[in-house]
Coordinates of C-alpha atoms in Angstrom, one line a residue:
X1 CA 92.3 112.2 85.1
X2 CA 88.8 110.5 85.9
X3 CA 90.4 107.6 87.7
X4 CA 87.8 105.8 89.8
X5 CA 88.4 105.4 93.6
X6 CA 86.1 104.0 96.4
X7 CA 86.2 106.1 99.5
X8 CA 85.1 104.9 102.9
X9 CA 82.6 107.8 103.7
X10 CA 81.6 107.3 107.4
X11 CA 79.5 110.5 108.1
X12 CA 82.4 112.2 109.9
X13 CA 84.5 115.4 108.9
X14 CA 87.7 113.3 107.9
X15 CA 86.2 111.3 105.3
X16 CA 84.1 114.0 103.8
X17 CA 87.0 116.2 103.4
X18 CA 89.0 113.3 101.8
X19 CA 86.3 112.9 99.4
X20 CA 86.2 116.5 98.6
X21 CA 90.0 116.7 98.1
X22 CA 90.0 113.7 95.8
X23 CA 87.3 115.3 93.5
X24 CA 89.4 118.4 93.3
X25 CA 92.2 116.5 92.3
X26 CA 90.2 115.1 89.4
X27 CA 89.2 111.4 90.7
X28 CA 85.9 109.8 90.0
X29 CA 84.9 109.3 93.6
X30 CA 82.4 106.6 94.8
X31 CA 81.5 106.7 98.4
X32 CA 80.9 103.5 100.4
X33 CA 79.2 103.6 103.8
X34 CA 79.6 100.6 106.0
X35 CA 76.3 100.0 107.8
X36 CA 77.0 98.2 111.0
X37 CA 74.0 99.3 113.1
X38 CA 75.9 102.1 114.7
X39 CA 74.3 105.3 112.7
X40 CA 76.0 107.8 110.6
X41 CA 74.3 106.8 107.4
X42 CA 72.2 110.1 107.2
X43 CA 75.2 112.3 107.7
X44 CA 77.3 110.3 105.1
X45 CA 74.4 110.8 102.6
X46 CA 74.2 114.4 103.3
X47 CA 77.9 114.7 102.7
X48 CA 77.5 112.6 99.5
X49 CA 74.9 114.9 98.2
X50 CA 76.8 118.1 98.8
X51 CA 79.8 116.7 97.2
X52 CA 77.8 115.3 94.2
X53 CA 79.1 111.8 94.5
X54 CA 77.2 108.4 94.6
X55 CA 77.0 106.5 97.9
X56 CA 76.8 102.8 98.2
X57 CA 75.5 101.2 101.4
X58 CA 77.3 98.1 102.3
X59 CA 75.9 96.0 105.2
X60 CA 78.8 94.9 107.3
X61 CA 77.3 94.3 110.7
X62 CA 78.0 90.6 110.5
X63 CA 81.7 91.1 109.6
X64 CA 82.0 93.7 112.5
X65 CA 80.6 91.0 115.0
X66 CA 82.6 88.1 113.6
X67 CA 86.0 89.7 113.3
X68 CA 86.1 92.6 115.8
X69 CA 83.4 92.4 118.6
X70 CA 84.1 88.7 119.3
X71 CA 87.9 89.2 119.2
X72 CA 87.5 92.3 121.5
X73 CA 85.5 90.2 124.0
X74 CA 87.7 87.2 123.8
X75 CA 90.9 89.1 124.2
X76 CA 89.7 90.6 127.5
X77 CA 88.4 87.1 128.5
X78 CA 92.0 85.9 128.3
X79 CA 93.3 89.0 130.2
X80 CA 94.8 90.6 127.1
X81 CA 94.4 94.3 125.9
X82 CA 92.9 94.2 122.4
X83 CA 93.3 96.6 119.4
X84 CA 90.0 96.6 117.8
X85 CA 90.7 99.4 115.1
X86 CA 93.8 97.4 114.1
X87 CA 91.8 94.3 113.3
X88 CA 88.7 96.1 111.9
X89 CA 90.9 97.9 109.3
X90 CA 92.2 94.8 107.6
X91 CA 89.3 92.4 108.1
X92 CA 86.3 94.8 107.7
X93 CA 87.0 98.2 106.3
X94 CA 89.6 97.7 103.6
X95 CA 88.1 94.3 102.7
X96 CA 84.8 96.0 102.1
X97 CA 86.5 98.7 100.1
X98 CA 88.4 96.4 97.9
X99 CA 85.5 94.1 97.2
X100 CA 83.2 97.0 96.0
X101 CA 86.1 98.6 94.1
X102 CA 86.6 95.3 92.2
X103 CA 82.9 95.1 91.7
X104 CA 82.7 98.5 89.9
X105 CA 86.2 98.4 88.3
X106 CA 87.7 101.1 90.6
X107 CA 91.6 101.0 90.8
X108 CA 92.0 102.9 94.0
X109 CA 90.8 102.8 97.7
X110 CA 90.6 105.7 100.0
X111 CA 89.6 106.7 103.6
X112 CA 90.0 109.8 105.9
X113 CA 92.9 108.2 107.9
X114 CA 95.8 110.3 108.8
X115 CA 98.7 108.4 106.9
X116 CA 100.5 108.6 103.7
X117 CA 101.6 106.1 101.0
X118 CA 104.6 106.2 98.6
X119 CA 107.0 104.0 96.7
X120 CA 110.6 103.2 97.0
X121 CA 113.3 103.3 94.5
X122 CA 112.2 99.9 93.1
X123 CA 108.5 100.9 92.9
X124 CA 107.3 98.8 95.8
X125 CA 104.4 100.4 97.8
X126 CA 105.2 101.9 101.2
X127 CA 102.8 102.8 104.1
X128 CA 104.1 106.1 105.7
X129 CA 103.4 108.3 108.8
X130 CA 101.3 111.3 108.4
X131 CA 102.7 114.8 108.8
X132 CA 100.2 115.5 111.5
X133 CA 100.4 114.4 115.1
X134 CA 97.2 112.6 114.7
X135 CA 99.2 110.1 112.6
X136 CA 97.2 106.8 112.3
X137 CA 99.7 104.7 110.5
X138 CA 100.0 102.5 113.6
X139 CA 96.2 101.3 113.1
X140 CA 97.0 100.5 109.4
X141 CA 100.2 98.3 109.9
X142 CA 98.2 95.2 109.0
X143 CA 97.5 96.2 105.5
X144 CA 99.1 94.1 102.8
X145 CA 101.5 95.5 100.2
X146 CA 98.6 94.6 97.6
X147 CA 96.0 96.7 99.3
X148 CA 98.6 99.5 100.0
X149 CA 99.3 99.8 96.3
X150 CA 95.8 100.9 95.7
X151 CA 95.5 103.2 98.7
X152 CA 95.0 107.0 98.7
X153 CA 95.1 108.9 102.1
X154 CA 94.2 112.5 101.2
X155 CA 94.7 113.7 104.7
X156 CA 98.1 112.6 105.1
X157 CA 99.7 116.1 104.3
X158 CA 97.3 117.9 106.6
X159 CA 99.0 119.8 109.5
X160 CA 96.3 118.8 112.0
X161 CA 92.6 118.2 112.7
X162 CA 91.9 122.0 112.7
X163 CA 93.2 122.4 109.2
X164 CA 90.9 119.6 108.1
X165 CA 87.8 121.2 109.7
X166 CA 88.8 124.5 108.2
X167 CA 88.8 122.7 104.9
X168 CA 85.4 121.3 105.5
X169 CA 84.0 124.9 106.4
X170 CA 85.4 126.4 103.2
X171 CA 83.6 123.7 101.2
X172 CA 80.4 124.1 103.2
X173 CA 80.4 120.4 104.1
X174 CA 77.7 119.8 106.6
X175 CA 79.8 117.8 109.0
X176 CA 82.4 120.4 109.6
X177 CA 81.5 120.8 113.2
X178 CA 80.9 117.1 114.0
X179 CA 82.7 115.7 117.2
X180 CA 85.4 113.3 116.7
X181 CA 84.2 109.5 116.8
X182 CA 84.9 107.3 120.0
X183 CA 88.0 105.2 120.1
X184 CA 85.8 102.1 120.1
X185 CA 83.0 102.8 117.6
X186 CA 80.8 99.7 118.7
X187 CA 80.8 101.0 122.2
X188 CA 79.6 104.6 121.7
X189 CA 78.9 105.3 125.4
X190 CA 82.5 104.4 126.3
X191 CA 81.4 101.8 128.9
X192 CA 83.4 99.0 127.5
X193 CA 83.4 97.1 130.9
X194 CA 79.6 97.2 130.8
X195 CA 79.6 96.1 127.3
X196 CA 81.8 93.2 128.1
X197 CA 79.7 92.1 130.9
X198 CA 76.5 92.1 128.7
X199 CA 78.3 89.8 126.4
X200 CA 79.0 87.3 129.2
X201 CA 82.6 88.4 129.9
X202 CA 81.9 88.8 133.6
X203 CA 85.2 87.8 135.1
X204 CA 84.8 87.3 138.7
X205 CA 86.6 89.2 141.6
X206 CA 89.9 87.7 142.7
X207 CA 93.0 88.6 144.7
X208 CA 95.6 91.3 144.3
X209 CA 98.9 89.7 145.1
X210 CA 102.6 90.9 145.4
X211 CA 105.3 89.3 143.3
X212 CA 105.8 86.8 146.2
X213 CA 102.1 85.8 146.1
X214 CA 101.0 87.5 149.2
X215 CA 97.5 88.5 149.2
X216 CA 97.0 92.5 149.1
X217 CA 93.3 92.9 148.5
X218 CA 90.5 92.0 146.1
X219 CA 90.2 93.1 142.7
X220 CA 86.9 93.6 140.6
X221 CA 87.7 91.3 137.7
X222 CA 90.6 90.9 135.4
X223 CA 89.0 92.9 132.5
X224 CA 89.2 96.1 134.7
X225 CA 93.1 96.1 134.5
X226 CA 96.0 96.4 132.3
X227 CA 99.7 96.1 132.7
X228 CA 101.3 99.4 133.8
X229 CA 98.0 100.6 135.4
X230 CA 98.4 102.6 138.5
X231 CA 95.0 104.2 139.1
X232 CA 91.9 102.8 140.4
X233 CA 93.6 100.0 142.3
X234 CA 92.3 100.9 145.8
X235 CA 95.1 99.1 147.6
X236 CA 96.9 100.9 150.4
X237 CA 100.7 100.6 150.2
X238 CA 103.9 102.4 151.1
X239 CA 104.1 103.9 147.7
X240 CA 102.3 103.9 144.4
X241 CA 101.5 100.4 143.0
X242 CA 101.6 99.3 139.5
X243 CA 99.8 96.4 137.9
X244 CA 102.7 94.0 136.8
X245 CA 100.9 91.2 135.5
X246 CA 97.4 89.5 135.0
X247 CA 97.3 85.8 135.8
X248 CA 93.9 84.3 134.3
X249 CA 94.8 80.8 135.3
X250 CA 94.7 81.9 139.1
X251 CA 92.6 84.9 138.5
X252 CA 95.1 87.2 140.2
X253 CA 96.3 90.8 139.6
X254 CA 100.1 91.2 140.5
X255 CA 101.0 94.4 141.8
X256 CA 104.4 96.1 142.6
X257 CA 105.9 99.2 143.8
X258 CA 108.4 99.1 140.9
X259 CA 107.1 100.3 137.5
X260 CA 106.9 97.9 134.7
X261 CA 109.8 97.9 132.2
X262 CA 110.8 95.2 129.5
X263 CA 113.9 94.9 127.4
X264 CA 112.6 92.3 125.2
X265 CA 109.1 91.1 123.9
X266 CA 107.8 88.5 121.4
X267 CA 105.1 89.4 118.9
X268 CA 102.8 87.0 117.0
X269 CA 101.0 87.1 113.7
X270 CA 103.3 89.6 112.2
X271 CA 102.4 91.3 109.1
X272 CA 105.0 93.1 107.0
X273 CA 103.8 96.2 105.0
X274 CA 107.3 96.3 103.6
X275 CA 108.3 92.6 103.7
X276 CA 111.7 93.3 102.1
X277 CA 112.9 94.6 105.4
X278 CA 112.8 91.0 106.9
X279 CA 114.1 89.1 103.9
X280 CA 117.7 89.0 105.4
X281 CA 117.1 88.4 109.0
X282 CA 117.3 90.8 112.0
X283 CA 116.9 94.5 111.3
X284 CA 117.2 97.6 113.3
X285 CA 114.1 100.0 113.6
X286 CA 112.0 102.0 116.0
X287 CA 109.1 100.2 117.7
X288 CA 105.8 101.7 119.0
X289 CA 104.1 99.4 121.6
X290 CA 100.9 101.4 121.9
X291 CA 99.0 104.0 119.8
X292 CA 101.2 106.9 120.9
X293 CA 103.8 109.1 119.4
X294 CA 106.6 107.5 121.4
X295 CA 108.8 105.0 119.5
X296 CA 111.8 103.0 120.9
X297 CA 115.1 101.9 119.0
X298 CA 115.1 98.1 118.8
X299 CA 116.3 95.1 117.0
X300 CA 113.6 92.9 115.4
X301 CA 114.5 89.2 114.8
X302 CA 112.0 87.6 112.5
X303 CA 110.8 84.1 113.1
X304 CA 108.4 82.9 110.5
X305 CA 105.1 84.5 111.6
X306 CA 106.6 85.8 114.9
X307 CA 109.4 87.9 115.8
X308 CA 111.6 88.8 118.9
X309 CA 112.0 92.5 119.6
X310 CA 115.0 93.6 121.7
X311 CA 115.0 97.2 122.9
X312 CA 118.0 99.3 123.1
X313 CA 116.5 100.8 126.4
X314 CA 113.7 99.1 128.4
X315 CA 110.1 100.2 127.3
X316 CA 107.4 100.8 129.8
X317 CA 104.4 98.5 130.1
X318 CA 104.0 96.6 126.8
X319 CA 100.6 95.0 127.3
X320 CA 99.8 91.5 125.9
X321 CA 97.4 91.9 122.9
X322 CA 98.5 95.4 122.0
X323 CA 100.3 95.9 118.7
X324 CA 103.9 96.4 118.4
X325 CA 104.5 98.4 115.3
X326 CA 108.0 98.7 113.5
X327 CA 109.2 101.9 111.8
X328 CA 112.1 103.1 109.8
X329 CA 111.9 106.7 110.0
X330 CA 108.5 107.4 108.3
X331 CA 108.1 104.0 106.8
X332 CA 105.9 101.5 108.4
X333 CA 107.7 98.2 108.2
X334 CA 104.8 96.2 109.8
X335 CA 104.1 94.8 113.2
X336 CA 102.4 92.1 115.3
X337 CA 100.6 91.4 118.5
X338 CA 102.5 91.3 121.9
X339 CA 102.6 87.9 123.8

């Protein structure tokens, strides 16, 4: 075969196994490590050496800062809940992979994501759910059809992460036992509230209020809360309280004894992986309003770069800033950010 592919080699087990599988399938694999100041280069180099593939170091720290870190901080400043991986995949990772692939004349791009690609009966590229419960198609929904047409996801057929680790052990890959990476890679200690405060997002304390505006207590700052939250509120009540809304204009967190459900949401900056679904107006699908396995039946009404989503049954706690992703069975139609 000898078709050239650029694979994002992070230093973790998933990308290393993806590289090994592609080599075994006959691809000419070229590794790309994105240096962002977060480490992992030594592990990536060791994996590349064992696999016998070249590794290119691409310095992308400025892009991570510009497109992801600033976005993450600003979303919290505006009392929204960001999706850094969703933004990073399109604006940093796959942008870097495509740029290097074009430079060396590689047709394909690959990563260790748990997702699949395919084609419809007319040959149009599709993004598909992985077979594993670790499915990461939600995080990839902002990829364009042009990029998807070049993508290979070797782990899309894996049953689970343990199978991937077993594949790594069978191939004597040095990262076989490496722990999974953190959800937010640029905050490795997990203290995102401390990270925000170091960057000047020190939102002041304010009032907890009920839906009528009565003061119930004092909160620690809007960036400590998200819609639907029910733990760590520290407010006495006759029953369990839920965060119903964040009001940055008045620096208030609205609490209620009633859980948060919505029948309709609006999403902005919609990207369609499969744009033909939206060509003839409203369409029926399933929608995930957060990175989880749960998807809810809905009707999507496109409106230029926005869309209105009407659910058949109300969904719990869709948070402003999170991604709402549209599915037709295994097919990822696209998605946008919740208002």
